[in-house]
XYZ file of C-alpha atoms in Angstrom:
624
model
C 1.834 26.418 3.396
C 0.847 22.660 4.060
C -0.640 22.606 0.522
C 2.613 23.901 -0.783
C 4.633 21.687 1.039
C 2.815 18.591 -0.654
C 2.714 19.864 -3.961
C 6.609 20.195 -3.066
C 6.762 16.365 -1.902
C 4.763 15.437 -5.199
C 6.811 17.634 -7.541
C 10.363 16.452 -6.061
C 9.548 13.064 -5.482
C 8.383 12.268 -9.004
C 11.928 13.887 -10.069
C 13.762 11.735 -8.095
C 11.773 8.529 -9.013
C 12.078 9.584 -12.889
C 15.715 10.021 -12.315
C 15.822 6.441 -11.412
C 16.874 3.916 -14.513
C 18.212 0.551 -14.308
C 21.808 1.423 -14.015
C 21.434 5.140 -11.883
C 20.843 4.232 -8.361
C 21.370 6.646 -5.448
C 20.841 6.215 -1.287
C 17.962 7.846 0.374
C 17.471 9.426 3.914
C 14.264 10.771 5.746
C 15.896 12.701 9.020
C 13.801 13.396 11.991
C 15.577 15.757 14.498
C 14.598 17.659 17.946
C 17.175 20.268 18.832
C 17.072 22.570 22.161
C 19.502 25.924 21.806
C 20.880 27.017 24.843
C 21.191 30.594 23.850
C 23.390 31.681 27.168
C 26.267 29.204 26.675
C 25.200 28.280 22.778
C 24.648 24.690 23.509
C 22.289 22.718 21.778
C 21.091 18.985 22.906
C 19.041 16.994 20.149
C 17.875 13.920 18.984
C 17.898 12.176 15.604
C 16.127 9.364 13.945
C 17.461 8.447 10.245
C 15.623 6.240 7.613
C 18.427 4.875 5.404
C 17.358 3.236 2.285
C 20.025 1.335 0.431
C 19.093 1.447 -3.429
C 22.712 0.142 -4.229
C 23.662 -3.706 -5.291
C 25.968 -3.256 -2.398
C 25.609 -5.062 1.740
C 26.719 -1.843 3.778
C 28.330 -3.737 6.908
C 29.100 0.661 8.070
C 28.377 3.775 7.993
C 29.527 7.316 8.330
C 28.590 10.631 9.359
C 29.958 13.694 9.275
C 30.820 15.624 12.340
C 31.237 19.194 10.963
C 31.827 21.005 14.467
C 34.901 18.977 15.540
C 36.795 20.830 13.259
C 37.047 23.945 15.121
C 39.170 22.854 17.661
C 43.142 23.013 18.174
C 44.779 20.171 16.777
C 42.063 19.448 14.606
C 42.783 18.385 10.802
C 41.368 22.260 9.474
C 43.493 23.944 11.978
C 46.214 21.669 10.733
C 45.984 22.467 7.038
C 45.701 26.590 8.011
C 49.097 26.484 9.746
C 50.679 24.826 6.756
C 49.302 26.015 3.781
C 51.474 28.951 2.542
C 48.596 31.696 1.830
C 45.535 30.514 4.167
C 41.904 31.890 4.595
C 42.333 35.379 5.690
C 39.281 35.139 7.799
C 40.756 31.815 9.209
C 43.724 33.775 10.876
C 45.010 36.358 13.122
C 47.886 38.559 11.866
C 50.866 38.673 14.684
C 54.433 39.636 15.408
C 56.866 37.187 16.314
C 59.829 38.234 16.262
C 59.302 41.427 14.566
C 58.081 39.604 11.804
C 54.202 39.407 10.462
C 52.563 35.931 11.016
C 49.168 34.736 10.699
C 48.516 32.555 13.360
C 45.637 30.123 13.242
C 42.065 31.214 15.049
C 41.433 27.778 15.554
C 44.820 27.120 17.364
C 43.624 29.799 20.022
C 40.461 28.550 21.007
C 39.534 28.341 24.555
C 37.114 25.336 25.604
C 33.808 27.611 25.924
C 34.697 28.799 22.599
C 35.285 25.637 20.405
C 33.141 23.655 18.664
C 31.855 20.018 18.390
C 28.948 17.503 18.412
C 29.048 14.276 20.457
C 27.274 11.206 20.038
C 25.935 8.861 22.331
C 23.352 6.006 22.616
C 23.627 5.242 18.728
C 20.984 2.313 18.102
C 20.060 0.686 14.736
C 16.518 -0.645 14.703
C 16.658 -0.389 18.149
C 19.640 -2.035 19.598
C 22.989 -0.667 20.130
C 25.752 -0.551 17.727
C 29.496 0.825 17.561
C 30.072 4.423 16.849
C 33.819 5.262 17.092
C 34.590 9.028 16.741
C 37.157 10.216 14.289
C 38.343 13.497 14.176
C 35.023 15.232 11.789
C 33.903 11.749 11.034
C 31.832 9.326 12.415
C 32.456 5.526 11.752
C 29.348 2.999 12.753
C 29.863 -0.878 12.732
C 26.408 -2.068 12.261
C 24.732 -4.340 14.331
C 23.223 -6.063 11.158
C 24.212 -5.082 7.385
C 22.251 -4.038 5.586
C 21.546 -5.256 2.140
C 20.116 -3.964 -0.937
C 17.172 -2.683 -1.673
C 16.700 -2.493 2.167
C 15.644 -0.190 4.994
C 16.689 0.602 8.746
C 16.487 3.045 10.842
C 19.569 4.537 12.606
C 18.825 6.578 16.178
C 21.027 8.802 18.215
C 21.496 11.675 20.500
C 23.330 14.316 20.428
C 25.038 17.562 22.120
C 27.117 20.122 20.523
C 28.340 23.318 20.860
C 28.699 26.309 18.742
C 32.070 27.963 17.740
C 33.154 31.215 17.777
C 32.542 31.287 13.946
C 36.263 31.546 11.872
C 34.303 30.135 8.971
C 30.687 29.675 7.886
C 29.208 28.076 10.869
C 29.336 30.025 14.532
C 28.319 32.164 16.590
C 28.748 35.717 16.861
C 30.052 37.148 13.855
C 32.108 39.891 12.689
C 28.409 41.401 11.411
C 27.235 40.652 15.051
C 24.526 37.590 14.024
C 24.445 35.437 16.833
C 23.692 32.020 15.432
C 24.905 30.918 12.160
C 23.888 27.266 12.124
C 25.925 25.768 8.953
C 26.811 21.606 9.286
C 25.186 21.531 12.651
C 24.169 17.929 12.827
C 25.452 14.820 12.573
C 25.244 14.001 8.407
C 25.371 10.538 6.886
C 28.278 10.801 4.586
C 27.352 9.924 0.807
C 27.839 6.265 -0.520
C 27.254 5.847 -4.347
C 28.781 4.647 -7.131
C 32.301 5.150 -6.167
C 31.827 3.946 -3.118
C 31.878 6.179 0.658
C 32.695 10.016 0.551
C 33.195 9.991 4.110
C 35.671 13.214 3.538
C 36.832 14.593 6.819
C 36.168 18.496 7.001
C 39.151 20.176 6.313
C 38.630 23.277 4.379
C 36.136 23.509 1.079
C 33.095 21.543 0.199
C 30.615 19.216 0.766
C 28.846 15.586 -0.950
C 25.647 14.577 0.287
C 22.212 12.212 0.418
C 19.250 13.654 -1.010
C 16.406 13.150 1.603
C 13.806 14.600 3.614
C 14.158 16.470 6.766
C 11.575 16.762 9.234
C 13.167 19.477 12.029
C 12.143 21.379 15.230
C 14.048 23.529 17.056
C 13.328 25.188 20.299
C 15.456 28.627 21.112
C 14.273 31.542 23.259
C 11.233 32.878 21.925
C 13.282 36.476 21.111
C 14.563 34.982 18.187
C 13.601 35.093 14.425
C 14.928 31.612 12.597
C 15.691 31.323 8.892
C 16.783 28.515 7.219
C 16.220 26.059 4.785
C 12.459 24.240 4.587
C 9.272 25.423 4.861
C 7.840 26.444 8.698
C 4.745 24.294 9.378
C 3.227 26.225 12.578
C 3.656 29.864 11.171
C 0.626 31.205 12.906
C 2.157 30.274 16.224
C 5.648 31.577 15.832
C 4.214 34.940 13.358
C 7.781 36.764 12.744
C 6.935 37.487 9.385
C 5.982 34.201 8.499
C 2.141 34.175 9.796
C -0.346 34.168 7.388
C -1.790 37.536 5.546
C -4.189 38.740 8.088
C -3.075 36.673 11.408
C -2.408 38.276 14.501
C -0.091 35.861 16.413
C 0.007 36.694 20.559
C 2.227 34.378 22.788
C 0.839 32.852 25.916
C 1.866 34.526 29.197
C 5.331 33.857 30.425
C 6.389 32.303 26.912
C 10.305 31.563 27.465
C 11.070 29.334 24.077
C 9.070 28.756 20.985
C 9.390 25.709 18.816
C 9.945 25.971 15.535
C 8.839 22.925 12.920
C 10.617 22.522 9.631
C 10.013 19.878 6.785
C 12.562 20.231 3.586
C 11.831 17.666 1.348
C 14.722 16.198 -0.874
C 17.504 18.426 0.083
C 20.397 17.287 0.973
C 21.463 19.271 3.380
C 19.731 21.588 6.878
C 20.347 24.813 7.964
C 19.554 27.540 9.860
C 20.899 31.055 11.403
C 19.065 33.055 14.173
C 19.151 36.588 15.362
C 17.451 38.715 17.930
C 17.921 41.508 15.885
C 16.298 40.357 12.236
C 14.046 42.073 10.007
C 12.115 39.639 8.193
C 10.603 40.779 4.649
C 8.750 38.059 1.979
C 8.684 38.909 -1.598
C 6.971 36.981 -4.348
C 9.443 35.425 -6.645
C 8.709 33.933 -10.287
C 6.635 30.962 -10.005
C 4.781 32.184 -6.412
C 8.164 31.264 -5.289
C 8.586 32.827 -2.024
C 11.696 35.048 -1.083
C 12.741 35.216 2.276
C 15.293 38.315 2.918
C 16.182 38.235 6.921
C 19.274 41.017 7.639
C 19.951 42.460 10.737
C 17.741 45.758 11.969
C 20.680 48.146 11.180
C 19.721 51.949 9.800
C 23.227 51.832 8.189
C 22.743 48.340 5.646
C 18.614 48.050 5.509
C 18.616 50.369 2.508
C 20.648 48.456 0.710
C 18.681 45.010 1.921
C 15.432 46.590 0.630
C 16.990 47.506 -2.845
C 18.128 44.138 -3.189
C 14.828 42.368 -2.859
C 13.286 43.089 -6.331
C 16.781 42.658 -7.949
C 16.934 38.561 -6.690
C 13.039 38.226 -8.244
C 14.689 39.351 -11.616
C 17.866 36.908 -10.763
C 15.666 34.216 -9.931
C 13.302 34.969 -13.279
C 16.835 34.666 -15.280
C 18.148 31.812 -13.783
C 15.135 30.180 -14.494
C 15.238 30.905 -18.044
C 18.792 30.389 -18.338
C 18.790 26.913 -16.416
C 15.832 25.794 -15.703
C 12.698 26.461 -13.417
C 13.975 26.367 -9.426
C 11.687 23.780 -7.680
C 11.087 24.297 -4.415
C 8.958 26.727 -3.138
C 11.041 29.226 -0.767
C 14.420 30.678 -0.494
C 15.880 32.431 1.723
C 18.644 35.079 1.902
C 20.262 35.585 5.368
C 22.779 37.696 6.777
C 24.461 35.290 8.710
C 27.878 34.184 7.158
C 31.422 35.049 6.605
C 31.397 35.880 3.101
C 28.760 33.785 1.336
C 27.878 30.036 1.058
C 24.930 27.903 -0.591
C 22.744 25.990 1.405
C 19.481 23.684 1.211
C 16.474 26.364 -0.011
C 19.037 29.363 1.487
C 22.129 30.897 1.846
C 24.332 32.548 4.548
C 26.387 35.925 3.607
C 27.820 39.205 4.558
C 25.586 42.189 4.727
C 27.070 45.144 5.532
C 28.800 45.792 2.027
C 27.659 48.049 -1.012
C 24.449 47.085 -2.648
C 26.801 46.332 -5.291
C 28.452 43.961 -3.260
C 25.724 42.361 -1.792
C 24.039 41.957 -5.031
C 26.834 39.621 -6.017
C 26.794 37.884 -3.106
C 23.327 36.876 -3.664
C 23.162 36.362 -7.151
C 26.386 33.597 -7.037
C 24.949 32.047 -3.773
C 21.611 31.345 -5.233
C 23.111 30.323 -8.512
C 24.101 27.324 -6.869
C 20.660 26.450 -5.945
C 21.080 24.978 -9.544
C 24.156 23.707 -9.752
C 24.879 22.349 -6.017
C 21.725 21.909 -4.231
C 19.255 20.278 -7.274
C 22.180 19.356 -9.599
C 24.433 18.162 -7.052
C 27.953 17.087 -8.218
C 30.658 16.025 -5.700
C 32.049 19.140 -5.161
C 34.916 17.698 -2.880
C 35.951 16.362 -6.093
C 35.069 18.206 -8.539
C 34.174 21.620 -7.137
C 34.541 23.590 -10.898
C 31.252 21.850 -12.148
C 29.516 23.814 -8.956
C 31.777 27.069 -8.568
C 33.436 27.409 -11.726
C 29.497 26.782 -13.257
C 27.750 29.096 -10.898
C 30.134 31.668 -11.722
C 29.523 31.867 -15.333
C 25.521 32.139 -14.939
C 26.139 34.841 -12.409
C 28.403 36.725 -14.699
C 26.322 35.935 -17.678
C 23.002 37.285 -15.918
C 24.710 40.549 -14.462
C 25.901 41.530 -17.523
C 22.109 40.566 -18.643
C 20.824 43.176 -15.649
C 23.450 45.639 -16.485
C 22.793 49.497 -18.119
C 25.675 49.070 -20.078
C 26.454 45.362 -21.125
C 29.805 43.672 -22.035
C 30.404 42.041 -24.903
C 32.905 39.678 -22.983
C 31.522 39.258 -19.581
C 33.604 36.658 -18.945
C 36.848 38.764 -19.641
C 38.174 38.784 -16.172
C 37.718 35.645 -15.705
C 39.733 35.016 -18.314
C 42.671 37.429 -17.473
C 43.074 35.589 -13.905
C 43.373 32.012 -15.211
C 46.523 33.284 -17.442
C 47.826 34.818 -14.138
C 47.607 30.927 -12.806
C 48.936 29.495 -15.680
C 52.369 32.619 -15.655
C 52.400 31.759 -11.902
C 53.372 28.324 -12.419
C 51.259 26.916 -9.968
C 48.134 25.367 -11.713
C 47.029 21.674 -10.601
C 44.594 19.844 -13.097
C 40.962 20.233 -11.902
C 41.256 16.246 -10.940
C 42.909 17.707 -7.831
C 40.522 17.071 -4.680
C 39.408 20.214 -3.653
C 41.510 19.181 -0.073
C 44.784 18.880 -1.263
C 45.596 22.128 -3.709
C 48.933 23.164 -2.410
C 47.539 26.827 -2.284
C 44.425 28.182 -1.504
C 44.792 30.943 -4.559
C 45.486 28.444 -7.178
C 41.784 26.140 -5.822
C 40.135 29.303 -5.869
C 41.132 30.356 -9.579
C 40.852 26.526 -10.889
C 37.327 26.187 -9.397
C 35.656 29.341 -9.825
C 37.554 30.657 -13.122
C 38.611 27.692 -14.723
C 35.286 25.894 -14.818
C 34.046 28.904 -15.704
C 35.422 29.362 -18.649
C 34.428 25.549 -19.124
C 31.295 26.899 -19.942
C 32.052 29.747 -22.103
C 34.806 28.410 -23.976
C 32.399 25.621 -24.684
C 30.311 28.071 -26.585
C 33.245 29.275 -28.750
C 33.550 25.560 -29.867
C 30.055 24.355 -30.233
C 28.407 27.606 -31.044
C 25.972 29.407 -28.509
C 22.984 28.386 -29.054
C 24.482 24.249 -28.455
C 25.876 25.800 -25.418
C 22.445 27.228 -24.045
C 20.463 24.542 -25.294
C 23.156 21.848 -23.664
C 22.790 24.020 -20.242
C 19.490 23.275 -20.078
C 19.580 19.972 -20.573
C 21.860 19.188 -18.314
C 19.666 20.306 -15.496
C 16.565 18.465 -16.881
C 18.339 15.288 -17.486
C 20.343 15.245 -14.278
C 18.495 17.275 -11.682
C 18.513 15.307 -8.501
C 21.169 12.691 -9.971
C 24.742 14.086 -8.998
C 26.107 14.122 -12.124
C 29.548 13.755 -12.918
C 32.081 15.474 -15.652
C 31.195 13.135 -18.029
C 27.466 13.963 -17.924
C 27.857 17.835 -18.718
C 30.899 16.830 -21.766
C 27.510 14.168 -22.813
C 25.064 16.405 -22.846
C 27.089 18.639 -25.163
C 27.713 15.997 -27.566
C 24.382 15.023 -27.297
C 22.836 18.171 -28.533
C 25.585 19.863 -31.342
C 26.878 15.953 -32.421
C 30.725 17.324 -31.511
C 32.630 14.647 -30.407
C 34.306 15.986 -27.007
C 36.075 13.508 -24.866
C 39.246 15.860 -26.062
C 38.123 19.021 -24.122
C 37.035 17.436 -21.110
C 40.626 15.535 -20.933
C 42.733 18.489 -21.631
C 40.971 21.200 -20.071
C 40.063 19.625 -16.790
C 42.482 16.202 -16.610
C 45.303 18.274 -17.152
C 47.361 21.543 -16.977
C 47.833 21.580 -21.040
C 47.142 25.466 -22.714
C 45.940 26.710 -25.132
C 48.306 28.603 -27.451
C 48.026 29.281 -31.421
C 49.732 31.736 -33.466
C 49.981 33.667 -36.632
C 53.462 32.295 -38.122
C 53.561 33.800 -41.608
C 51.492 35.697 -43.938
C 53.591 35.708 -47.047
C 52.324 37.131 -50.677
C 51.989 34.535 -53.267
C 50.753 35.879 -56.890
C 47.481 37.764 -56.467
C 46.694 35.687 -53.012
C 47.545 36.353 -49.617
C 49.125 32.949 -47.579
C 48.939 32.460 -43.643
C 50.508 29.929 -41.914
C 49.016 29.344 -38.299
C 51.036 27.300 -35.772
C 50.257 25.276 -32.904
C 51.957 25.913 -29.694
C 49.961 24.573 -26.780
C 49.341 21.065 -26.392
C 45.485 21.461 -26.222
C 43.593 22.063 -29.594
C 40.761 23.832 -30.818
C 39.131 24.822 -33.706
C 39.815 28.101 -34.899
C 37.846 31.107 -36.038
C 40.187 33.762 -37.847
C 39.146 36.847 -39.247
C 40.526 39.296 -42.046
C 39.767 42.845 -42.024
C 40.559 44.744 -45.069
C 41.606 47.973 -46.042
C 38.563 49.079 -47.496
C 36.527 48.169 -43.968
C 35.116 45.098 -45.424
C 35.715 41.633 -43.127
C 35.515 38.304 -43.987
C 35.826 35.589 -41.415
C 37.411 31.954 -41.953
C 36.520 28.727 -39.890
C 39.246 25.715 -39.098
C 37.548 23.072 -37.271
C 39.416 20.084 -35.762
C 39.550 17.090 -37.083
C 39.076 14.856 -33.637
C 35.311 16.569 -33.725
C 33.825 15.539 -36.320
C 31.932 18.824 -36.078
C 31.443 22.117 -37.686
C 30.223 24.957 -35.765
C 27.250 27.351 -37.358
C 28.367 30.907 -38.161
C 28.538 32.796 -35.274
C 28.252 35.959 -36.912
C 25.953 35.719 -40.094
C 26.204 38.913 -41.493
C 29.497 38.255 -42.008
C 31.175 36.263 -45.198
C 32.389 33.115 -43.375
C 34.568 30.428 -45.425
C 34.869 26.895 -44.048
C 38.384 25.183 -44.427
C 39.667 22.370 -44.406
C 40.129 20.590 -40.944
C 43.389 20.771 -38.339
C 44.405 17.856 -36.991
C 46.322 18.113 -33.826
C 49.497 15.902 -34.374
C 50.385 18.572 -37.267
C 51.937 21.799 -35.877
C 51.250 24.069 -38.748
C 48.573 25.168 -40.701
C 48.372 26.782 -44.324
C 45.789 28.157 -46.011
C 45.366 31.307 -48.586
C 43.355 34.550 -48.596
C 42.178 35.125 -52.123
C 43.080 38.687 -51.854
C 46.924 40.658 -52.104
C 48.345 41.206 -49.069
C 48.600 44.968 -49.673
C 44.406 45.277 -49.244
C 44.974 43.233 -45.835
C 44.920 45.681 -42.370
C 44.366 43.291 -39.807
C 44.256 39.186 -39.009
C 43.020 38.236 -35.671
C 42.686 34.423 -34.431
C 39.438 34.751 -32.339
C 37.946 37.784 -32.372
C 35.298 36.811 -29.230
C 37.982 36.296 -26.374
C 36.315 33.325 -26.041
C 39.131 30.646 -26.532
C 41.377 30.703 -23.109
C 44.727 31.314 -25.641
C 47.031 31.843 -23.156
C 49.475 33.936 -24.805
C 47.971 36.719 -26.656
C 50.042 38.637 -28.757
C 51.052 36.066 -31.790
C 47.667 36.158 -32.416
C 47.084 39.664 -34.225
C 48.792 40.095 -37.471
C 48.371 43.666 -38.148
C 49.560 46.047 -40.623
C 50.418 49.636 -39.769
């Protein structure tokens, strides 16, 4: 394991330090933390001592740190927002009668004091002398005693007490599945400060920003307990629970109340762990000698379906890999442990009690974001379609790739639900925080749907082979950089030449659709004419094809002007003609089929279901 773990430091660290140019900087944290669990009254007392390197040109006179816990109390800013948003987090709520009527009142609003949660902080130092930490709701703001300029070091200490919730959402104790420790944005968290300045976002609902560092952790709970989490366990022939060594017998002393378990996670940026009484642990190899960590609860009713899914994530992983690019840590583990599912550091937390189906899913989307959240890393506060909307399409795209029986549109669904948003009326460009949707349906379908279909639209445009060869590049040039929307709309200009500042504006800067039609087709001599029209205000280029009476099919390609690109033939085998370009400030479009109009039995204006056209029936011209 120790020989791993370096390897791991070597491997990561050189990343990071090739990531670095002369104008990408990012901050840098090395945590140490000692945490006691109270496992009667689910209390935990710790200790923390943070490293903070400032690689920015700025002199950081504070600092902030996130307080996760101290939203799960009444009047807190999340129990706020799930009394006043019109269609809140089932899971969040209880369903009551008030007046006859059906309400959902707030869990949060109902906690008792032994039930809430929160973290305190006390004797904050910086280098060793005290400094002013002023509590905030979820945040934490610290005046420093000295700034601290660039290219600098300090070191921040603390202490700490918190106490677990009942869990209403990802982090808590006590489950609906009956795990007893979920332990999801546990600690106190320096807040992220890069380029745009502090994301010192106070936890109100969705997701998280945060420093890439190394964690060095140990926890001490009631020796009954298997642990889980992100990391890699240093003393696993003293705690054995599946983790010892092949061929180690592990025997506690006499009278052994607690065990400690050590940690190290090197450049994650985030810690977590979940704890049961009750776990099976099983360790699979994964591609690489990656090792797979599955711990579920010892119930006759689910374990089936736990074993089943075990070899299934080695094949997900082995996709992913091929599909993205190699995972680079060396562990990850699955855990029952959540309220649905939700990507952490090396691991995830998620339901398992559902169909193998079901679970499968779970997995495969939670360790998608391995990739896209936990190596990749964009703000997903801000922009939380480059990690949802992304990890959706590679977990679509790779189930249909496990599947019997594959789809030729996997993405179909995901299609049908963003014209839902767009009937509904209530769409909100993906520049919307991921805070302050005005519904919690119309987040959900922007960030997991919509930036989905980023992705495979983006392969209808460039082609798809640009689209996997820009997916992979992505994640090799900005792995461990947070990159932004303008690095993935780069990397595909980089790679098929397209210019694409267009897309990225209008797909994800604003609520513009997509809408063509088939206008006309008129007769003219011994040729066919078809006049196309442009309804929506975003454009695209079009692929068209004719199908003839005789069963023969040709194919026709418009591409648009503002790309200065023209996309390979997506089907080969199939007579493609190239026309003239579209610009998008004329409506119309002509061109002619050099064929009657009596041997023409069908026109269709993209064939794939690949361009998000929101209204679909102008775009069939058949003949019956």
């Amino acid at each position: 394991m120790k020989k791993i773990l370096l390897l791991s430091f070597i491997t990561l660290n050189f990343s990071a330090l090739f990531a670095q140019s002369s104008s990408y900087w990012q901050q840098h944290v090395d945590y140490k933390m000692d945490v006691t669990m109270d496992v009667k009254n689910y209390q935990y007392k710790g200790t923390q001592e943070l490293v903070y390197t400032n690689n920015s040109s700025d002199t950081l006179k504070k600092v902030f740190y996130h307080l996760y816990p101290n939203a799960f109390q009444p009047g807190s800013e999340m129990d706020a927002r799930i009394q006043s948003i019109k269609d809140p987090d089932a899971r969040m709520v209880n369903k009551i009668k008030v007046d006859g009527k059906d309400v959902k009142e707030s869990r949060i609003k109902t906690l008792k004091p032994s039930e809430i949660g929160y973290l305190n902080i006390t004797n904050f130092k910086q280098d060793g002398v005290a400094a002013s930490a002023k509590t905030a709701g979820t945040i934490l703001e610290v005046t420093l005693v000295k700034p601290i300029v660039p290219n600098s070091k300090t070191t921040f200490t603390l202490d700490f007490d918190g106490q677990v919730p009942v869990q209403i959402r990802r982090s808590g104790r006590n489950n609906i599945e009956g795990v007893e420790l979920s332990m999801a944005q546990w600690y106190p968290k320096i807040a992220e400060f890069d380029f745009e300045g502090w994301h010192a976002d106070p936890y109100i609902a969705r997701e998280f920003h945060g420093v890439w560092g190394n964690f060095d952790v140990n926890i001490t709970i009631d020796a009954a307990y298997t642990l889980g989490g992100s990391g890699y366990l240093q003393n696993q022939n003293e705690i054995g629970k599946g983790y010892q060594d092949a061929g180690v017998t592990v025997v506690y002393p006499k009278k052994t109340k607690t065990l400690t378990w050590h940690f190290i996670a090197p450049m994650v940026h985030d810690f977590t762990w979940a704890a049961d009484k009750n776990y099976i642990h099983d360790v699979v190899k994964g591609p690489n000698n990656v090792d797979l960590h599955f711990f579920y609860k010892n119930n006759p009713k689910t374990a089936e379906n736990w074993k089943k899914l075990e070899p299934l994530m080695v094949n997900v992983m082995d996709f992913y890999n091929k599909k993205i690019g190699d995972y680079p840590y060396k562990q990850y583990s699955f855990i029952q442990g959540g309220d649905g599912g939700m990507e952490y550091a090396m691991c995830t937390l998620m339901l398992g009690n559902g169909t193998l189906e079901g679970i499968l899913g779970t997995a495969t989307h939670e360790l998608g974001h391995s990739w896209f959240q936990h190596v990749l890393a964009s703000n997903e506060s801000k922009h939380p379609w480059m990690d949802e909307g992304f990890t959706t399409y590679v977990e679509d795209f790779v189930l249909n790739e496990m599947a019997v029986k594959k789809e030729e549109n996997p993405f179909k669904g995901n299609y049908a639900a963003y014209y839902k948003l767009v009937e509904s009326g209530k769409e909100q460009p993906q520049t919307t925080h991921g805070d302050r949707y005005d519904e919690k349906r119309p987040y959900s379908i922007s960030s997991y749907v919509k930036g989905s279909i980023f992705l495979s639209q983006l392969g209808y445009v460039i082609g798809q082979d640009n689209l996997a060869k820009t997916i992979k590049r992505y994640y090799q040039d900005f792995k461990f950089k947070h990159p932004t929307p303008n690095d993935i709309k780069r990397t595909a200009e980089r790679v098929s030449g397209a210019n694409l500042d267009w897309y990225l504006v209008d797909w994800a800067e604003t609520t513009n659709t997509i809408d063509y039609g088939i206008a006309a087709v008129k007769e003219n001599a011994d040729k066919t004419v078809v006049t196309l029209e442009r309804i929506g205000r975003m454009p695209m280029p079009i692929d068209l094809t004719v199908e003839y009476t005789d069963g023969s099919t040709e194919s026709f390609y418009i591409p648009l002007r503002m790309m200065s690109f023209e996309k390979e033939n997506p089907s080969p085998a199939v007579k493609r003609t190239v026309l003239n370009d579209w610009t998008w400030a004329h409506p119309t479009y002509e061109f002619a089929i050099s064929k009657p109009k009596t041997t023409i039995k069908k026109i269709t204006i993209d064939p794939s279901g690949l361009m998000a056209d929101v209204k679909q029936a102008n775009n069939v011209y058949e003949i019956k």
